[in-house]
XYZ file of C-alpha atoms in Angstrom:
608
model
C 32.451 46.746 -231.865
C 36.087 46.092 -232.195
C 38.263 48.305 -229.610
C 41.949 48.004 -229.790
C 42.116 50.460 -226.878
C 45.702 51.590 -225.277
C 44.912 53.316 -221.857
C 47.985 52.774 -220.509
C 51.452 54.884 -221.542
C 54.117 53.975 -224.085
C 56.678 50.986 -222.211
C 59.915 52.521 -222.212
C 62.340 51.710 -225.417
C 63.748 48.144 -225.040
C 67.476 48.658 -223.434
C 68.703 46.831 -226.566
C 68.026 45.173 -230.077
C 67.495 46.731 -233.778
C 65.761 50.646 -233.578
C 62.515 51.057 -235.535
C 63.083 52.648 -238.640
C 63.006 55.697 -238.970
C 62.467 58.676 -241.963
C 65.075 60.949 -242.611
C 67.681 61.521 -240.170
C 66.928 63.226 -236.901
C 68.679 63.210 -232.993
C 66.189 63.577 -229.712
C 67.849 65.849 -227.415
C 65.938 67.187 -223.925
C 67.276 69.348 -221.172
C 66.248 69.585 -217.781
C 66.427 71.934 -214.844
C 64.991 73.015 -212.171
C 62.552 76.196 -213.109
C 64.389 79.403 -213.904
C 67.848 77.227 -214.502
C 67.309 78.570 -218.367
C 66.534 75.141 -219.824
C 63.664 76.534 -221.955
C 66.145 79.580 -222.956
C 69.102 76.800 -223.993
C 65.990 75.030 -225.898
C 64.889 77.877 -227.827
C 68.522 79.081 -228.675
C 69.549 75.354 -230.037
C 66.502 75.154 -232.166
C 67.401 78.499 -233.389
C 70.796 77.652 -233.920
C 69.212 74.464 -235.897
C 67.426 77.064 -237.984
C 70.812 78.344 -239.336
C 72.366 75.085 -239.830
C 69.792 74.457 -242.592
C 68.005 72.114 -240.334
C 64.393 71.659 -239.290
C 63.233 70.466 -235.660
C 60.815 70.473 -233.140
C 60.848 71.593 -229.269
C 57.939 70.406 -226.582
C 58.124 72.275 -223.947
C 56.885 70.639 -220.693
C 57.012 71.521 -216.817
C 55.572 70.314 -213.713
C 51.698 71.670 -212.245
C 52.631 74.410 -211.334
C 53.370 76.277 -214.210
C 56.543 78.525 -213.277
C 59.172 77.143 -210.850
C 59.541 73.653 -210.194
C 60.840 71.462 -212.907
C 61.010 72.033 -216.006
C 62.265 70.296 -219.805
C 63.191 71.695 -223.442
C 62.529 68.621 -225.423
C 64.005 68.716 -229.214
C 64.198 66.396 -232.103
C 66.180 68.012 -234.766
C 66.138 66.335 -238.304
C 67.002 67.124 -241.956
C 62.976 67.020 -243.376
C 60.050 68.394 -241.418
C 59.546 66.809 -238.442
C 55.733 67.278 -236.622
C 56.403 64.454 -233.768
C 58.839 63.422 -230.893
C 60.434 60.148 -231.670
C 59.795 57.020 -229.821
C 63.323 57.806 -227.456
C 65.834 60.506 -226.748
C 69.319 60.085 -227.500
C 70.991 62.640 -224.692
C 69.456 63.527 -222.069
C 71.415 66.391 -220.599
C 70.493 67.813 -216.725
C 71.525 71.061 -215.341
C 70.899 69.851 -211.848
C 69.183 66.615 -210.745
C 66.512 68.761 -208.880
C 63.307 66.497 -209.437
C 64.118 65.657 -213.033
C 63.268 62.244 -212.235
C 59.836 63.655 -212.840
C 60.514 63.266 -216.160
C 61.457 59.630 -216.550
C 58.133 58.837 -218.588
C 58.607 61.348 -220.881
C 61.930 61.263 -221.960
C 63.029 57.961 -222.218
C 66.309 57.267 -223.552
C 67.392 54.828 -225.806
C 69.514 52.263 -225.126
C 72.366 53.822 -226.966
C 71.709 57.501 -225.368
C 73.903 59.345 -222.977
C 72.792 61.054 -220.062
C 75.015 64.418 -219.023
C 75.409 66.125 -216.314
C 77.368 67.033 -212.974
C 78.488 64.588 -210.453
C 79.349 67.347 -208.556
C 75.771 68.727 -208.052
C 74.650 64.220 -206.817
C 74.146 61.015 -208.215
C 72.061 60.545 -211.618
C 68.730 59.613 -210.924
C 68.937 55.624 -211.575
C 65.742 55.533 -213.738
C 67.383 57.088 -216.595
C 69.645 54.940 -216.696
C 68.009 51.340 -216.593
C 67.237 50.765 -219.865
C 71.814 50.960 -220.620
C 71.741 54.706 -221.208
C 75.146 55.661 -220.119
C 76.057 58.411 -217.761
C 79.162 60.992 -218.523
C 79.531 63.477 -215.784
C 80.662 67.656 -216.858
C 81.474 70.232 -214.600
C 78.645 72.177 -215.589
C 78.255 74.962 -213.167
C 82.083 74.918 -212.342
C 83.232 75.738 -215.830
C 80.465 78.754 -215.816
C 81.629 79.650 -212.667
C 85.292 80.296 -213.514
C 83.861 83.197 -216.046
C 82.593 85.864 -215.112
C 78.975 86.576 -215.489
C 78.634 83.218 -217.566
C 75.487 81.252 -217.328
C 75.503 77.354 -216.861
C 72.938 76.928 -219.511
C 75.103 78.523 -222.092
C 77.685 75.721 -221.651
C 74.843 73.058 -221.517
C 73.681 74.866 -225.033
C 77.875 74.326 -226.238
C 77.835 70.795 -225.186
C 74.251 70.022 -226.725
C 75.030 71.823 -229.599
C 78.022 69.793 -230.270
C 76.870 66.682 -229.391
C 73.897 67.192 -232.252
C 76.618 68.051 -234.963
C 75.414 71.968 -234.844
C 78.407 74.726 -236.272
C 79.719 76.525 -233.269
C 78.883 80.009 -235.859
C 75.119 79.181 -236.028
C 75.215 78.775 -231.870
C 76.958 81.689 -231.702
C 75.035 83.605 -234.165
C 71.735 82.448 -231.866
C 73.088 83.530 -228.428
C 74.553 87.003 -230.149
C 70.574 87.500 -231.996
C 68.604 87.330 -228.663
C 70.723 88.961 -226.666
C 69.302 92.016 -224.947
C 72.194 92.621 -222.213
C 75.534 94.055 -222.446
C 78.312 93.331 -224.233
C 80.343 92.066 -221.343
C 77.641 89.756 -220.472
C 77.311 88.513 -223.933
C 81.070 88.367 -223.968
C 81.438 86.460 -221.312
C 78.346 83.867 -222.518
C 80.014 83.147 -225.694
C 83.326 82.014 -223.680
C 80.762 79.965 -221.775
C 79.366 78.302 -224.939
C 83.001 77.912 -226.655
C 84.049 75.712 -223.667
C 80.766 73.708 -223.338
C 81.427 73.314 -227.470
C 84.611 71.702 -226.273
C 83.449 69.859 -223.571
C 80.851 68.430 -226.266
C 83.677 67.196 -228.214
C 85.462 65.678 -225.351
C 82.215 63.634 -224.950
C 81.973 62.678 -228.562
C 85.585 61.828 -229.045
C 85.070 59.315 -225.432
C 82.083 58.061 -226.006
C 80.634 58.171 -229.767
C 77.752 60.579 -229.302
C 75.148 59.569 -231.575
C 75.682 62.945 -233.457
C 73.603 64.120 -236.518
C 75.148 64.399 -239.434
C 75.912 68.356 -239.440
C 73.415 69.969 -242.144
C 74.380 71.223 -245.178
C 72.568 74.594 -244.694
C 71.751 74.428 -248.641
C 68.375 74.914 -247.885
C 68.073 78.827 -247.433
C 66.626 79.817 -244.556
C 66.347 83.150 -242.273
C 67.004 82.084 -238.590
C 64.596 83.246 -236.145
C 62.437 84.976 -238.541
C 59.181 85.885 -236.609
C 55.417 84.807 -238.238
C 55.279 87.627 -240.483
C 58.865 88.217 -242.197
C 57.919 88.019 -245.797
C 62.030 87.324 -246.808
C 61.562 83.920 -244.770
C 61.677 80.733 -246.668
C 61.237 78.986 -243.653
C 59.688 80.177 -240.017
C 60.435 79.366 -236.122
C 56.730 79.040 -235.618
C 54.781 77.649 -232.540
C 51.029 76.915 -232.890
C 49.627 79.856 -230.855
C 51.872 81.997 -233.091
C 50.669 80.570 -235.819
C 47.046 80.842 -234.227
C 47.325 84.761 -233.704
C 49.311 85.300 -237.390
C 45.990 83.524 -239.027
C 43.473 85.536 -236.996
C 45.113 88.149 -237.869
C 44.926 87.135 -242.098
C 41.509 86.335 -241.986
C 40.344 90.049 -240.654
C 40.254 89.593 -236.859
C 40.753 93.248 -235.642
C 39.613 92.939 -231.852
C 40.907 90.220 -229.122
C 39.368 90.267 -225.427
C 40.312 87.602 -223.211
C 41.559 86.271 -220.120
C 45.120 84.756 -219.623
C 45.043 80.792 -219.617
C 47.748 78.296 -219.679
C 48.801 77.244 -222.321
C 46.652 79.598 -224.596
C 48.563 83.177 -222.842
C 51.264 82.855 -225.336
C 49.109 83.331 -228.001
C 48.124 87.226 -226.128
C 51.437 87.658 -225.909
C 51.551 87.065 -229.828
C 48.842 89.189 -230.469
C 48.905 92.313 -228.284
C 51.739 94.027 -230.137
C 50.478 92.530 -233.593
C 47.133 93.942 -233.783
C 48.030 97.023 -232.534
C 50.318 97.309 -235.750
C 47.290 96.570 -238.065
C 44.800 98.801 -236.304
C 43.570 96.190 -233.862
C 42.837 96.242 -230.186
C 43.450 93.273 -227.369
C 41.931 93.723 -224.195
C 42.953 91.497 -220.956
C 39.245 91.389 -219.710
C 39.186 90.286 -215.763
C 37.641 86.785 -216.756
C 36.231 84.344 -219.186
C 33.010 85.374 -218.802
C 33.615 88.851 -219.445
C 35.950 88.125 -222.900
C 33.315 86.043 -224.773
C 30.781 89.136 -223.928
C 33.110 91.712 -224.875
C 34.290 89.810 -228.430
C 30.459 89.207 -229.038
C 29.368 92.844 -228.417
C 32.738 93.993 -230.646
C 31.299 91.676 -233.521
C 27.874 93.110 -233.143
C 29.435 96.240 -233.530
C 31.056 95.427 -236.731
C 34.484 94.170 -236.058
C 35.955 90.397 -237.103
C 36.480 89.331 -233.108
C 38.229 86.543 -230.989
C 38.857 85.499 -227.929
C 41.402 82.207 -226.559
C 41.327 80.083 -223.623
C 41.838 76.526 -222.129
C 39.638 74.308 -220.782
C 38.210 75.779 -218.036
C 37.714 78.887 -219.577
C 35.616 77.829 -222.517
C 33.340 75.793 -220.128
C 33.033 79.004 -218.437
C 32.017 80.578 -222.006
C 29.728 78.461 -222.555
C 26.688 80.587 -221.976
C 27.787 83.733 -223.828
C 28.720 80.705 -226.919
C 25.053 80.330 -226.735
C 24.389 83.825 -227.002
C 26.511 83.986 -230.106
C 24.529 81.181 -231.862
C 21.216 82.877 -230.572
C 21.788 86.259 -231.505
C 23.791 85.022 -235.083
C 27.033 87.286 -234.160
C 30.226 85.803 -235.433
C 33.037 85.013 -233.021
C 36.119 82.915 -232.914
C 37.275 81.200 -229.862
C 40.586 79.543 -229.986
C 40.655 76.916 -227.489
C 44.262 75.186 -226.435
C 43.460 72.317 -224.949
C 45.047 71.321 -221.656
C 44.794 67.774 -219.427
C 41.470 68.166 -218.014
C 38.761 68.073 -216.148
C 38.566 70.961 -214.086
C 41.727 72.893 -213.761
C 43.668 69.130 -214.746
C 47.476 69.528 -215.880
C 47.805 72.711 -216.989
C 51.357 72.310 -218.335
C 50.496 68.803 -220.294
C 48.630 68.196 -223.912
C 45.132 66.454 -224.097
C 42.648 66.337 -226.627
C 40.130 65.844 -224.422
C 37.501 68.666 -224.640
C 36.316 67.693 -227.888
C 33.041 66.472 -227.106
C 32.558 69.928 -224.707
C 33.317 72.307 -227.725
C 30.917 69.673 -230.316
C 27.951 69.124 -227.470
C 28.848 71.301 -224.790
C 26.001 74.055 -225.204
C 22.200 74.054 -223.379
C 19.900 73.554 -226.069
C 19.969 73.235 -229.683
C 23.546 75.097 -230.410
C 25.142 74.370 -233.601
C 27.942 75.957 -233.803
C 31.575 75.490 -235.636
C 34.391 73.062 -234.843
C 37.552 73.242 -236.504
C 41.173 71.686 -235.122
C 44.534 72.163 -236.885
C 46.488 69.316 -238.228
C 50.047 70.729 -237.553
C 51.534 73.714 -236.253
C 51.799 75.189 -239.749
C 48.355 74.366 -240.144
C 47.459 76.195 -237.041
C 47.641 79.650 -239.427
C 45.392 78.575 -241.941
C 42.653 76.806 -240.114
C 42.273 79.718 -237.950
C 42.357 81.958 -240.617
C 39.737 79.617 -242.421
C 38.092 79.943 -239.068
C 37.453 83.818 -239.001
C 35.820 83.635 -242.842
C 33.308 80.976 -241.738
C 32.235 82.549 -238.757
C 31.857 85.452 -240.418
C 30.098 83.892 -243.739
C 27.786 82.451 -241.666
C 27.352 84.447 -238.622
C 28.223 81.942 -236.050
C 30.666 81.042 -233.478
C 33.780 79.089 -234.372
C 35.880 76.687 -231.863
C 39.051 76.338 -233.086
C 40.772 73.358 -230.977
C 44.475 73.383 -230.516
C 46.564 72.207 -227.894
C 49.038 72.264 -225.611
C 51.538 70.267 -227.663
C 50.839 72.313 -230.732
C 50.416 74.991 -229.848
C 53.663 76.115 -226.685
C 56.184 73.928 -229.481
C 57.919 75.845 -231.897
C 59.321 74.626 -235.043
C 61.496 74.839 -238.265
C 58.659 75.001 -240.718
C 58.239 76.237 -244.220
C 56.698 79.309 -244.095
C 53.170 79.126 -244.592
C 51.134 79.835 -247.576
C 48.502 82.184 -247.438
C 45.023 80.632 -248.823
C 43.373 83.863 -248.843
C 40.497 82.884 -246.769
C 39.140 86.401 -245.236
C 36.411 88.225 -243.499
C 33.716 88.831 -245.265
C 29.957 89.276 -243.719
C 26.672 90.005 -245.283
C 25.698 93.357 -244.091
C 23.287 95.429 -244.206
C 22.369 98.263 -246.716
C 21.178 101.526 -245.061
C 16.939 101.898 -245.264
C 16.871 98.551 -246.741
C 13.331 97.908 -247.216
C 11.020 95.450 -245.036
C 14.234 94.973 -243.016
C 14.250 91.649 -241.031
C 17.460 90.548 -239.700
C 16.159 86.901 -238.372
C 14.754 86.160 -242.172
C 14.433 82.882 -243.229
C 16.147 83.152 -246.330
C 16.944 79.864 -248.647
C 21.276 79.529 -246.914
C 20.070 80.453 -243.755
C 22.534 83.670 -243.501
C 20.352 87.077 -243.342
C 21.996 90.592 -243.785
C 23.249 91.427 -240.480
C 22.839 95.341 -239.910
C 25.822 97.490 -238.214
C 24.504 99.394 -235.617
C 23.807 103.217 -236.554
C 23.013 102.040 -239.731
C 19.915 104.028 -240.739
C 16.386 101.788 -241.233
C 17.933 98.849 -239.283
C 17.776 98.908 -235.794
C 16.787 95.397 -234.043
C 17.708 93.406 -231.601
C 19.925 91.460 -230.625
C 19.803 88.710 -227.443
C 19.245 85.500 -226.477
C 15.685 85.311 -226.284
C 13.934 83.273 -229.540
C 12.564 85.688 -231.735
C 10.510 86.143 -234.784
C 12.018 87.318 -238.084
C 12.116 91.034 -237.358
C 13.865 90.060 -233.921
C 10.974 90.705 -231.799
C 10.815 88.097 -228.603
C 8.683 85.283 -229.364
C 7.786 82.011 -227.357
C 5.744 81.013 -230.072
C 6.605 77.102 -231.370
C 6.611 78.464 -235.032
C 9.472 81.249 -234.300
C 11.313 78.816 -232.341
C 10.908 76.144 -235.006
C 11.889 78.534 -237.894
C 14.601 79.882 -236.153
C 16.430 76.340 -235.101
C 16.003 75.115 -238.900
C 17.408 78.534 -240.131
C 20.525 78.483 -237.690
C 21.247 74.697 -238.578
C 20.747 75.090 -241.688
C 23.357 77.941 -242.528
C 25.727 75.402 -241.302
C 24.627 72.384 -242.817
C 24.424 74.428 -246.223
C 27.441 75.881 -246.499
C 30.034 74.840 -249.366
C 33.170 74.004 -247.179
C 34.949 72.916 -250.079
C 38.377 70.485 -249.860
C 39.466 72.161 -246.828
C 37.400 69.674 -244.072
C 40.216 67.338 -243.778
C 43.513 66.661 -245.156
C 43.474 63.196 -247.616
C 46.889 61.203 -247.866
C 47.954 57.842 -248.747
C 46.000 55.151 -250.080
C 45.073 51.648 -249.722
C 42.429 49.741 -248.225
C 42.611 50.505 -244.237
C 42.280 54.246 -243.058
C 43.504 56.225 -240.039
C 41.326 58.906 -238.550
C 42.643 61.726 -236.913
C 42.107 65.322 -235.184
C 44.712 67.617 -234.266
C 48.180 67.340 -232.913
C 47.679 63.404 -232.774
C 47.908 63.756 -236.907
C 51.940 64.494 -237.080
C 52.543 61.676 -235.268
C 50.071 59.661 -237.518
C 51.560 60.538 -240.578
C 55.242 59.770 -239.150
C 53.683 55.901 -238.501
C 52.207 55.229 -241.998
C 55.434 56.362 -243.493
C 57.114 53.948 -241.132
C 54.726 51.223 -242.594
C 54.559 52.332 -245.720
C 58.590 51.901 -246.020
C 57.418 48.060 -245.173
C 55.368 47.905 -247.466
C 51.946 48.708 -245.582
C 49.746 51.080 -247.232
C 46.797 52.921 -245.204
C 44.829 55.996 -246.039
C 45.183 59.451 -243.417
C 41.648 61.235 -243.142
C 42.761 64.199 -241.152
C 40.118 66.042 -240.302
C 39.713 69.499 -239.932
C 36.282 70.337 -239.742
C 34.944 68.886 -237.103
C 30.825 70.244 -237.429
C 28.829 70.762 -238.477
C 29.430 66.368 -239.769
C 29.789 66.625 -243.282
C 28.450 62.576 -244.220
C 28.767 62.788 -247.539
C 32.229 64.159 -248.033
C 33.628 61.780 -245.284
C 31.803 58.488 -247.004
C 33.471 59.697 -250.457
C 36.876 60.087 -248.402
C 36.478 56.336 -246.941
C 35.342 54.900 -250.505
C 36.805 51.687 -251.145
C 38.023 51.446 -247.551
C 36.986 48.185 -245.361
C 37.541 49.050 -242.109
C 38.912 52.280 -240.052
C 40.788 53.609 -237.177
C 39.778 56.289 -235.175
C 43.467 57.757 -233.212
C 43.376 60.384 -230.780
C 44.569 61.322 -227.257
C 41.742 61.613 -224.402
C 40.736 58.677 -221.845
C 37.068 58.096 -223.277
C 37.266 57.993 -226.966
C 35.608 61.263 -227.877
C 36.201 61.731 -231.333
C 35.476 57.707 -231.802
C 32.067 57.797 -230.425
C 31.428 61.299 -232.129
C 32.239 59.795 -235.366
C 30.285 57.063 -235.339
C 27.265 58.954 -234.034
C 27.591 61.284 -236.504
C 28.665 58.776 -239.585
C 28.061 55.394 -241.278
C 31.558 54.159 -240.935
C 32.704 50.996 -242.665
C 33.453 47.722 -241.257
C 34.284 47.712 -237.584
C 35.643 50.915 -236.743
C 38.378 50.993 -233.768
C 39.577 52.868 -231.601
C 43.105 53.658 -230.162
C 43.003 56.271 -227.616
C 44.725 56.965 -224.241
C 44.526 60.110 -222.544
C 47.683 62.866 -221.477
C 50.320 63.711 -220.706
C 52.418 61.662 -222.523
C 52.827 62.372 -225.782
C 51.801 58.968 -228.005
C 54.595 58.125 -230.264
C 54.808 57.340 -233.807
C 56.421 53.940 -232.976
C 53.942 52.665 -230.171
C 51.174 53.897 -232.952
C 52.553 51.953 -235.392
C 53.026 48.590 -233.431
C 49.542 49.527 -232.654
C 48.525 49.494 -236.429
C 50.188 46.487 -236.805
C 47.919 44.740 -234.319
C 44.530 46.200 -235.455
C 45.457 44.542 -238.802
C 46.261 41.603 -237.612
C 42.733 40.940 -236.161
């Protein structure tokens, strides 16, 4: 077995020589503060602003352990095409205070030609940022907020970053004046604030040649801000667990228990006001434990259900997941996965509880595995998620992440594939009613309750066809084939994966790891490299046959994802005859893996 296996973190970008080429234009930009300076609020309001400009972007969020308080960074990469990746270095790096934002020196390296901002005043600049030739111009952040009354420092950090990234001072101003909820003194006074850091910006770009993008030509209509939902929108602000909640909500999911998780909360947040407007109910149940029961016994009842969670609170699921599979009740569980094990990095991206959600149950459990392969994709796989729990009356994992799913991007608004709820039920007095029956797909009419002629039962306990308890081998037998099967059986059309490129060599991916995949082979393929992207986005049941068709022609793979142990490698090629010698390149959280340390990677694995 060939391994070309990368535990260790991206090296820093090289203090000098040629940049990597790169497609389209785009700037890296990341602010920094201490928690509750308003970096995250500056972050949000300069992608917004992007919005307007005609631009799309991308902002990471990321903070220290502890979730609020501490440090914290908005990290942006704003661009004139769709962007689904950080790039390989930042180009301004701009501090609100120094307060531990040293913490950060992995993560936001800067390129050799990048500036880093901030005030003198407040210390020295950590050195680390500046090693690699970065070069350090010092603002009188706080003083210039200081000397207007009720201004805020981070709306002159937003003026200065704004300028520096070649964004009109009207689309700034437009963002500030759309999210603000205070008065008009305060706003007032906040607009002065981001006027002067505007023309502090252009103090720093007239000194020292910011590498500025080229402003946007805002010919590309767009509706700034517009929420997940706005049907006028040709293009959406959109993080994953938005985009998570809007597709739960498309394919039918009218009830939501759970129990608030970093970094899966936002995605409550999302849906709490949502599904009230369509009907719905979300309950904050008073653990994990609890939510899985409570979605289960709302499914039995009828209703399209769902809970989300982390880590820790799916393996804490886990039974009443069993119980689902068991008992044949449809239910979705959106899991954002987190830097594990236990209660890990809470605030970081991993993918690493993929072989929990595909293995991770007592007994023979099949169950459904699906992962996005983008934030925009994050509606439509969870919608798709919602119809195949329901078609086939089992429980659905839907694996996002931290990454995708607390960023929030300029995306084109998302089509809607129609996929929906819809469950065989039922009729009332149906005759010889059995509701375990082995019929030829494996899916049996599943009776509402108070439907006349059709009480059973429903539990964990094997069972024979009517649902009575049963130890007996040939009920337990009948019963695994018949929940397998339904799975196996099931026509999941051309949705299991997404299929680009071509060529002889293909990249395997799951999840957020994908954007940055596809950013790499466009890198090589504008040298002349050609490779094949198998996405995938079914995850089980394996589908053999569809995956060997997908791979035809190809001579050897690589398997790309982000956990310590390889999870979706060795799942892959336990579960499939893969061709050649399949490789791995893997390395666990939390730093992001970059398109440009991928494709140096690529690069290597060919050369063997």
């Amino acid at each position: 077995m060939e391994l070309a296996s990368t535990r260790e973190p991206a090296a820093r970008p090289a203090a000098s020589g040629p940049e990597p080429p790169r497609p389209g234009g785009s700037i890296s930009i990341a602010l920094a503060g201490s928690g509750g300076s308003g970096v995250m609020t500056a972050g949000n309001l300069l992608l917004d602003a992007a919005a307007r400009a005609g631009l799309y972007g991308l902002m990471v969020r990321t903070s220290g352990p502890q979730i609020r308080g501490g440090e914290a960074a908005a990290l942006l990469r704003l661009a004139t095409v769709p962007t689904e990746s950080l790039d390989d270095g930042f180009d301004l790096l701009l501090a609100l205070d120094w307060q531990n934002v040293n913490r950060f020196a992995d993560e936001i390296p800067l390129r050799a030609s990048g500036l880093l901002l901030g005030d003198a005043d407040e210390g020295e600049p950590p050195p680390v940022f500046l090693a690699g030739g970065a070069r350090f111009v010092s603002l009188p952040l706080k003083k210039t907020a200081k000397a207007i009354r009720g201004a805020w420092t981070n709306m002159v950090a937003l003026g200065v970053a704004g300028r520096l990234a070649g964004i009109p001072a009207q689309a700034l101003e437009a963002a500030v004046q759309a999210s603000w909820k205070r008065d008009a003194a305060g706003l007032e006074a906040n607009l002065q604030a981001l006027r002067a850091g505007f023309e502090a910006g252009g103090a720093v770009e007239a000194g020292h040649g910011a590498p500025a993008l080229a402003p946007a030509s805002a010919t590309q209509g767009t509706t700034p801000g517009a929420a997940p939902g706005t049907a006028s929108a040709d293009r959406w602000l959109l993080s994953g667990n938005e985009g998570a909640g809007l597709g739960a909500l498309r394919g039918g999911i009218r009830f939501v228990a759970a129990y608030p998780i970093t970094p899966a909360t936002e995605m409550l947040e999302w849906l709490a006001p949502a599904l009230t407007r369509v009907g719905g109910t979300l309950l904050q149940a008073e653990d994990e434990l609890a939510s899985i029961n409570m979605a289960i016994g709302a499914s039995f009842g009828g209703v399209p259900s769902l809970t989300a969670t982390a880590g820790p609170g799916l393996s804490l699921m886990a039974e009443g997941i069993g119980l689902a599979v068991s008992a044949e009740v449809p239910v979705v569980i959106v899991d954002v996965m987190r830097g594990g094990p236990s209660t890990g990095i809470p605030a970081k991206s991993e993918q690493s509880d993929l072989s929990f959600a595909v293995d991770g149950l007592h007994g023979d459990a099949p169950r459904l595995v699906l992962a996005p392969t983008s934030i925009t994709d994050c509606v439509a796989t969870t919608q798709w998620a919602v119809e195949l729990a329901e078609a086939t009356q089992a429980p659905a994992i839907v694996l996002s992440d931290q990454f995708m799913g607390q960023s929030r991007a300029i995306v084109d608004r998302p089509p809607d594939p129609g996929f929906a709820a819809r469950r065989l039920v039922a009729e009332a007095d149906a005759p010889d009613f059995r509701r375990y029956r082995n019929t030829e797909s494996g899916v049996s009419p599943m009776a509402i309750p108070g439907t006349p002629g059709t009480v059973y039962t429903a539990d964990g306990l094997e069972k024979t066809e009517a649902g009575i308890p049963s130890s007996q081998a040939r009920d337990h037998s009948l019963q695994l084939d018949k929940r397998e099967r339904k799975l196996r059986q099931h026509d999941y059309g051309r949705w299991w994966a997404d299929l680009e490129g071509s060529g002889d060599a293909a990249i395997l991916t799951f999840g957020s790891v994908t954007g940055v995949a596809r950013e790499a082979l466009a890198r090589l393929a504008a040298q002349g490299i050609a490779l094949r992207l198998v996405a995938l986005r079914l995850l089980a049941p394996a589908l053999p046959e569809q995956l060997a068709e997908a791979l035809a022609g190809v001579e050897r793979v690589l398997v790309v994802e982000q956990n310590h142990s390889a999870q979706l490698f060795r799942y892959l090629r336990a579960m499939h005859d893969l061709p050649g010698r399949p490789a791995s390149f893997h390395r666990p959280g939390p730093l992001p893996i970059r398109p440009g340390e991928l494709a140096d990677a690529i690069i290597e694995w060919r050369s063997r």
